[in-house]
Amino acid sequence: EVQLVESGGGLVKPGGSLRLSCAASGFTFSTYSMNWVRQAPGKGLEWVSSINSRSTYIEYAGSVKGRFTVFRDNAKSSLYLQMNSLRAEDTAVYYCAREGPDYWGQGTLVTVSS
Amino acid sequence: DIQMTQSPSTLSTSVGDRVTITCRANQSISSWLAWYQQKPGKAPKLLIYKASSLEGGVPSRFSGSGSGTEFILTISSLQPDDFATYYCQQYNGYPWTFGQGTKVEIK
């Protein structure tokens, strides 16, 4: 069974940093591209970033480019999102999603507030 | 960026009704479109990919059609479990973009 479990969310002050993790299981992680998608409270879905299976191709949404960094560790079947210079508008549930995206994790809430 | 526009934003309907949701792109995305269902507090669930391909395990009452710039999600006979918010998403190119969502609610 495919499972994606995010962690690392929490409350952070504007300008602060946070690293999200996504632990994958039930599939061969190293052969799939992975994505981060977020959803602000009561709002729609917003794609954040994608990384291919070998980390040779990475894309970011314009709203996070230069502040967020996506990376992965295929040996640990894990995906990460390093978020720096956080702003109030980054407050959202962050989902890790496989390729399509077809499978999604349950999400982790990031709240940016003073 | 490719803009995706869904209509309607809200749909008040009843069990057994036929439901159609439209998604329009502001430029051609071929058939690179997916549909998701999301319930409150839950992650989105993939229903349809490549505009008309049904994801495994999704009931056959769900179907998708269209190509280019206009796409339709149809639920042939709405069931109680189908009351949710539905999103379209284009993956023709980056940045991936989503429609604003269509909330299907009980009339």
mmCIF file of C-alpha atoms in Angstrom:
data_model
loop_
_atom_site.group_PDB
_atom_site.id
_atom_site.type_symbol
_atom_site.label_atom_id
_atom_site.label_comp_id
_atom_site.label_asym_id
_atom_site.label_seq_id
_atom_site.Cartn_x
_atom_site.Cartn_y
_atom_site.Cartn_z
ATOM 1 C CA GLU A 1 0.000 0.000 0.000
ATOM 2 C CA VAL A 2 1.351 3.397 -0.979
ATOM 3 C CA GLN A 3 1.842 5.642 2.044
ATOM 4 C CA LEU A 4 3.121 9.187 2.266
ATOM 5 C CA VAL A 5 3.531 10.683 5.723
ATOM 6 C CA GLU A 6 4.426 14.338 6.132
ATOM 7 C CA SER A 7 5.948 15.844 9.248
ATOM 8 C CA GLY A 8 7.705 18.968 10.388
ATOM 9 C CA GLY A 9 4.877 21.471 10.299
ATOM 10 C CA GLY A 10 4.198 23.905 13.106
ATOM 11 C CA LEU A 11 4.055 27.532 14.158
ATOM 12 C CA VAL A 12 6.873 29.777 12.991
ATOM 13 C CA LYS A 13 7.405 33.533 13.050
ATOM 14 C CA PRO A 14 7.590 35.558 9.843
ATOM 15 C CA GLY A 15 11.095 35.385 8.442
ATOM 16 C CA GLY A 16 11.714 32.034 10.091
ATOM 17 C CA SER A 17 12.541 28.641 8.631
ATOM 18 C CA LEU A 18 11.043 25.195 8.699
ATOM 19 C CA ARG A 19 11.884 21.875 7.074
ATOM 20 C CA LEU A 20 9.126 19.519 6.059
ATOM 21 C CA SER A 21 9.694 15.814 5.559
ATOM 22 C CA CYS A 22 7.711 13.201 3.696
ATOM 23 C CA ALA A 23 8.362 9.517 4.393
ATOM 24 C CA ALA A 24 7.299 7.247 1.557
ATOM 25 C CA SER A 25 6.562 3.544 1.613
ATOM 26 C CA GLY A 26 4.773 0.899 -0.436
ATOM 27 C CA PHE A 27 6.425 1.764 -3.737
ATOM 28 C CA THR A 28 9.889 2.161 -5.253
ATOM 29 C CA PHE A 29 10.462 5.762 -4.232
ATOM 30 C CA SER A 30 13.608 6.190 -6.303
ATOM 31 C CA THR A 31 11.732 5.717 -9.572
ATOM 32 C CA TYR A 32 9.069 8.390 -9.087
ATOM 33 C CA SER A 33 9.053 12.148 -9.301
ATOM 34 C CA MET A 34 7.553 13.824 -6.244
ATOM 35 C CA ASN A 35 5.679 17.024 -5.546
ATOM 36 C CA TRP A 36 4.668 19.443 -2.836
ATOM 37 C CA VAL A 37 1.214 21.021 -3.024
ATOM 38 C CA ARG A 38 -0.250 23.375 -0.441
ATOM 39 C CA GLN A 39 -3.668 24.556 0.586
ATOM 40 C CA ALA A 40 -4.232 27.723 2.587
ATOM 41 C CA PRO A 41 -7.056 27.521 5.152
ATOM 42 C CA GLY A 42 -10.403 27.523 3.352
ATOM 43 C CA LYS A 43 -8.733 27.993 -0.041
ATOM 44 C CA GLY A 44 -7.924 25.929 -3.098
ATOM 45 C CA LEU A 45 -4.895 23.874 -4.040
ATOM 46 C CA GLU A 46 -1.587 25.431 -5.063
ATOM 47 C CA TRP A 47 1.316 23.501 -6.565
ATOM 48 C CA VAL A 48 4.606 24.384 -4.827
ATOM 49 C CA SER A 49 7.429 22.275 -6.236
ATOM 50 C CA SER A 50 8.354 19.141 -8.163
ATOM 51 C CA ILE A 51 11.526 17.072 -8.240
ATOM 52 C CA ASN A 52 12.282 14.197 -10.585
ATOM 53 C CA SER A 53 13.457 10.793 -9.463
ATOM 54 C CA ARG A 54 17.178 11.555 -9.664
ATOM 55 C CA SER A 55 16.979 15.179 -8.487
ATOM 56 C CA THR A 56 18.211 16.391 -11.872
ATOM 57 C CA TYR A 57 15.087 18.397 -12.661
ATOM 58 C CA ILE A 58 13.406 20.683 -10.148
ATOM 59 C CA GLU A 59 10.651 23.248 -10.534
ATOM 60 C CA TYR A 60 9.193 25.807 -8.139
ATOM 61 C CA ALA A 61 6.142 28.008 -8.100
ATOM 62 C CA GLY A 62 6.998 31.649 -8.547
ATOM 63 C CA SER A 63 5.611 32.440 -5.106
ATOM 64 C CA VAL A 64 8.279 30.315 -3.382
ATOM 65 C CA LYS A 65 11.225 30.430 -5.783
ATOM 66 C CA GLY A 66 14.381 31.559 -4.014
ATOM 67 C CA ARG A 67 12.929 30.839 -0.571
ATOM 68 C CA PHE A 68 12.036 27.142 -0.690
ATOM 69 C CA THR A 69 14.302 24.240 -1.612
ATOM 70 C CA VAL A 70 13.079 20.748 -2.432
ATOM 71 C CA PHE A 71 15.359 17.753 -2.143
ATOM 72 C CA ARG A 72 15.119 14.023 -1.655
ATOM 73 C CA ASP A 73 17.050 11.117 -0.235
ATOM 74 C CA ASN A 74 16.248 8.011 -2.272
ATOM 75 C CA ALA A 75 18.164 5.787 0.152
ATOM 76 C CA LYS A 76 15.765 6.877 2.891
ATOM 77 C CA SER A 77 12.671 7.065 0.644
ATOM 78 C CA SER A 78 12.168 10.594 1.851
ATOM 79 C CA LEU A 79 11.254 13.940 0.345
ATOM 80 C CA TYR A 80 11.991 17.281 1.963
ATOM 81 C CA LEU A 81 11.017 20.908 1.660
ATOM 82 C CA GLN A 82 13.290 23.490 3.239
ATOM 83 C CA MET A 83 11.314 26.669 3.714
ATOM 84 C CA ASN A 84 13.161 29.906 4.508
ATOM 85 C CA SER A 85 12.060 33.538 4.824
ATOM 86 C CA LEU A 86 8.551 32.399 5.632
ATOM 87 C CA ARG A 87 5.651 34.811 5.204
ATOM 88 C CA ALA A 88 2.124 34.882 6.530
ATOM 89 C CA GLU A 89 0.866 33.895 3.079
ATOM 90 C CA ASP A 90 2.812 30.626 3.315
ATOM 91 C CA THR A 91 0.382 29.461 5.996
ATOM 92 C CA ALA A 92 -1.177 26.293 4.621
ATOM 93 C CA VAL A 93 -1.458 22.549 4.823
ATOM 94 C CA TYR A 94 1.449 21.151 2.845
ATOM 95 C CA TYR A 95 0.895 17.887 1.021
ATOM 96 C CA CYS A 96 3.489 15.553 -0.360
ATOM 97 C CA ALA A 97 2.220 13.845 -3.528
ATOM 98 C CA ARG A 98 3.599 11.179 -5.836
ATOM 99 C CA GLU A 99 4.179 11.878 -9.528
ATOM 100 C CA GLY A 100 0.725 12.354 -11.237
ATOM 101 C CA PRO A 101 0.014 13.404 -8.573
ATOM 102 C CA ASP A 102 -1.827 10.193 -7.847
ATOM 103 C CA TYR A 103 -1.181 9.488 -4.155
ATOM 104 C CA TRP A 104 -1.173 12.213 -1.529
ATOM 105 C CA GLY A 105 -0.129 12.298 2.105
ATOM 106 C CA GLN A 106 -2.430 13.548 4.839
ATOM 107 C CA GLY A 107 -0.669 16.898 4.980
ATOM 108 C CA THR A 108 1.136 18.920 7.630
ATOM 109 C CA LEU A 109 0.040 22.367 8.763
ATOM 110 C CA VAL A 110 2.454 25.269 8.608
ATOM 111 C CA THR A 111 1.363 28.440 10.380
ATOM 112 C CA VAL A 112 3.400 31.607 9.947
ATOM 113 C CA SER A 113 2.426 34.145 12.560
ATOM 114 C CA SER A 114 3.988 36.434 15.115
ATOM 115 C CA ASP B 1 0.923 30.560 -16.363
ATOM 116 C CA ILE B 2 -2.044 28.528 -17.567
ATOM 117 C CA GLN B 3 -5.250 29.604 -15.853
ATOM 118 C CA MET B 4 -7.905 27.014 -15.050
ATOM 119 C CA THR B 5 -11.480 28.146 -14.510
ATOM 120 C CA GLN B 6 -14.122 25.841 -13.090
ATOM 121 C CA SER B 7 -17.854 26.310 -13.180
ATOM 122 C CA PRO B 8 -20.000 26.383 -11.250
ATOM 123 C CA SER B 9 -18.305 27.290 -7.965
ATOM 124 C CA THR B 10 -21.095 25.656 -6.002
ATOM 125 C CA LEU B 11 -23.617 23.067 -7.068
ATOM 126 C CA SER B 12 -26.681 22.304 -4.953
ATOM 127 C CA THR B 13 -27.952 18.934 -5.965
ATOM 128 C CA SER B 14 -29.650 15.739 -4.793
ATOM 129 C CA VAL B 15 -28.789 12.064 -4.552
ATOM 130 C CA GLY B 16 -29.422 10.401 -7.898
ATOM 131 C CA ASP B 17 -28.888 13.565 -9.950
ATOM 132 C CA ARG B 18 -26.551 13.742 -12.912
ATOM 133 C CA VAL B 19 -23.806 16.279 -12.204
ATOM 134 C CA THR B 20 -21.510 18.027 -14.652
ATOM 135 C CA ILE B 21 -18.609 20.288 -13.765
ATOM 136 C CA THR B 22 -16.747 22.260 -16.414
ATOM 137 C CA CYS B 23 -13.100 23.228 -16.412
ATOM 138 C CA ARG B 24 -11.641 25.619 -18.980
ATOM 139 C CA ALA B 25 -8.000 26.383 -19.669
ATOM 140 C CA ASN B 26 -6.888 29.688 -21.143
ATOM 141 C CA GLN B 27 -4.651 27.839 -23.598
ATOM 142 C CA SER B 28 -4.532 24.347 -24.972
ATOM 143 C CA ILE B 29 -3.349 21.667 -22.571
ATOM 144 C CA SER B 30 -4.059 18.722 -24.910
ATOM 145 C CA SER B 31 -5.419 16.012 -22.565
ATOM 146 C CA TRP B 32 -3.108 16.737 -19.643
ATOM 147 C CA LEU B 33 -5.884 17.259 -17.139
ATOM 148 C CA ALA B 34 -6.756 15.563 -13.874
ATOM 149 C CA TRP B 35 -9.797 15.713 -11.614
ATOM 150 C CA TYR B 36 -9.659 15.369 -7.822
ATOM 151 C CA GLN B 37 -12.225 14.965 -5.084
ATOM 152 C CA GLN B 38 -11.553 16.482 -1.678
ATOM 153 C CA LYS B 39 -13.534 16.105 1.511
ATOM 154 C CA PRO B 40 -13.095 18.409 4.527
ATOM 155 C CA GLY B 41 -9.886 17.750 6.411
ATOM 156 C CA LYS B 42 -8.725 15.149 3.916
ATOM 157 C CA ALA B 43 -6.185 15.012 1.112
ATOM 158 C CA PRO B 44 -7.376 15.229 -2.483
ATOM 159 C CA LYS B 45 -8.142 11.937 -4.174
ATOM 160 C CA LEU B 46 -7.369 11.396 -7.846
ATOM 161 C CA LEU B 47 -10.464 10.484 -9.874
ATOM 162 C CA ILE B 48 -9.550 11.048 -13.519
ATOM 163 C CA TYR B 49 -6.223 11.520 -15.307
ATOM 164 C CA LYS B 50 -5.361 12.360 -18.895
ATOM 165 C CA ALA B 51 -8.805 13.977 -19.164
ATOM 166 C CA SER B 52 -10.795 10.753 -19.439
ATOM 167 C CA SER B 53 -8.901 7.867 -17.814
ATOM 168 C CA LEU B 54 -10.528 6.561 -14.644
ATOM 169 C CA GLU B 55 -8.130 5.999 -11.758
ATOM 170 C CA GLY B 56 -8.179 2.471 -10.373
ATOM 171 C CA GLY B 57 -10.773 1.907 -7.687
ATOM 172 C CA VAL B 58 -12.856 4.954 -8.633
ATOM 173 C CA PRO B 59 -16.526 4.139 -9.260
ATOM 174 C CA SER B 60 -17.620 4.056 -12.889
ATOM 175 C CA ARG B 61 -20.269 6.733 -12.268
ATOM 176 C CA PHE B 62 -17.378 9.206 -12.580
ATOM 177 C CA SER B 63 -16.248 10.079 -16.093
ATOM 178 C CA GLY B 64 -14.196 12.767 -17.750
ATOM 179 C CA SER B 65 -14.191 14.176 -21.246
ATOM 180 C CA GLY B 66 -12.683 16.950 -23.314
ATOM 181 C CA SER B 67 -9.386 18.045 -24.762
ATOM 182 C CA GLY B 68 -7.650 21.263 -25.651
ATOM 183 C CA THR B 69 -9.229 23.924 -23.497
ATOM 184 C CA GLU B 70 -12.585 22.555 -22.335
ATOM 185 C CA PHE B 71 -13.122 19.622 -20.030
ATOM 186 C CA ILE B 72 -16.055 18.084 -18.199
ATOM 187 C CA LEU B 73 -16.352 15.888 -15.142
ATOM 188 C CA THR B 74 -19.607 13.968 -15.017
ATOM 189 C CA ILE B 75 -21.090 12.035 -12.110
ATOM 190 C CA SER B 76 -23.855 9.957 -13.651
ATOM 191 C CA SER B 77 -25.908 9.392 -10.497
ATOM 192 C CA LEU B 78 -24.790 11.280 -7.410
ATOM 193 C CA GLN B 79 -24.306 9.175 -4.292
ATOM 194 C CA PRO B 80 -24.200 10.378 -0.656
ATOM 195 C CA ASP B 81 -20.435 9.823 -0.577
ATOM 196 C CA ASP B 82 -19.948 12.198 -3.514
ATOM 197 C CA PHE B 83 -20.745 15.413 -1.656
ATOM 198 C CA ALA B 84 -17.343 17.073 -1.695
ATOM 199 C CA THR B 85 -15.248 19.680 -3.480
ATOM 200 C CA TYR B 86 -13.866 18.859 -6.916
ATOM 201 C CA TYR B 87 -10.767 20.340 -8.510
ATOM 202 C CA CYS B 88 -9.335 20.160 -11.992
ATOM 203 C CA GLN B 89 -5.574 20.420 -12.526
ATOM 204 C CA GLN B 90 -3.487 20.878 -15.640
ATOM 205 C CA TYR B 91 -0.114 19.193 -15.930
ATOM 206 C CA ASN B 92 0.705 20.200 -19.476
ATOM 207 C CA GLY B 93 3.597 22.220 -18.145
ATOM 208 C CA TYR B 94 4.961 24.003 -15.103
ATOM 209 C CA PRO B 95 3.677 25.652 -13.091
ATOM 210 C CA TRP B 96 0.924 23.110 -12.594
ATOM 211 C CA THR B 97 -2.295 24.955 -11.898
ATOM 212 C CA PHE B 98 -5.617 24.033 -10.354
ATOM 213 C CA GLY B 99 -9.121 25.263 -10.848
ATOM 214 C CA GLN B 100 -10.663 27.129 -7.928
ATOM 215 C CA GLY B 101 -12.863 24.181 -7.011
ATOM 216 C CA THR B 102 -16.519 23.226 -7.263
ATOM 217 C CA LYS B 103 -18.362 22.419 -4.064
ATOM 218 C CA VAL B 104 -21.101 19.848 -4.556
ATOM 219 C CA GLU B 105 -23.575 20.245 -1.721
ATOM 220 C CA ILE B 106 -26.898 18.808 -0.716
ATOM 221 C CA LYS B 107 -29.901 20.756 -1.985
#
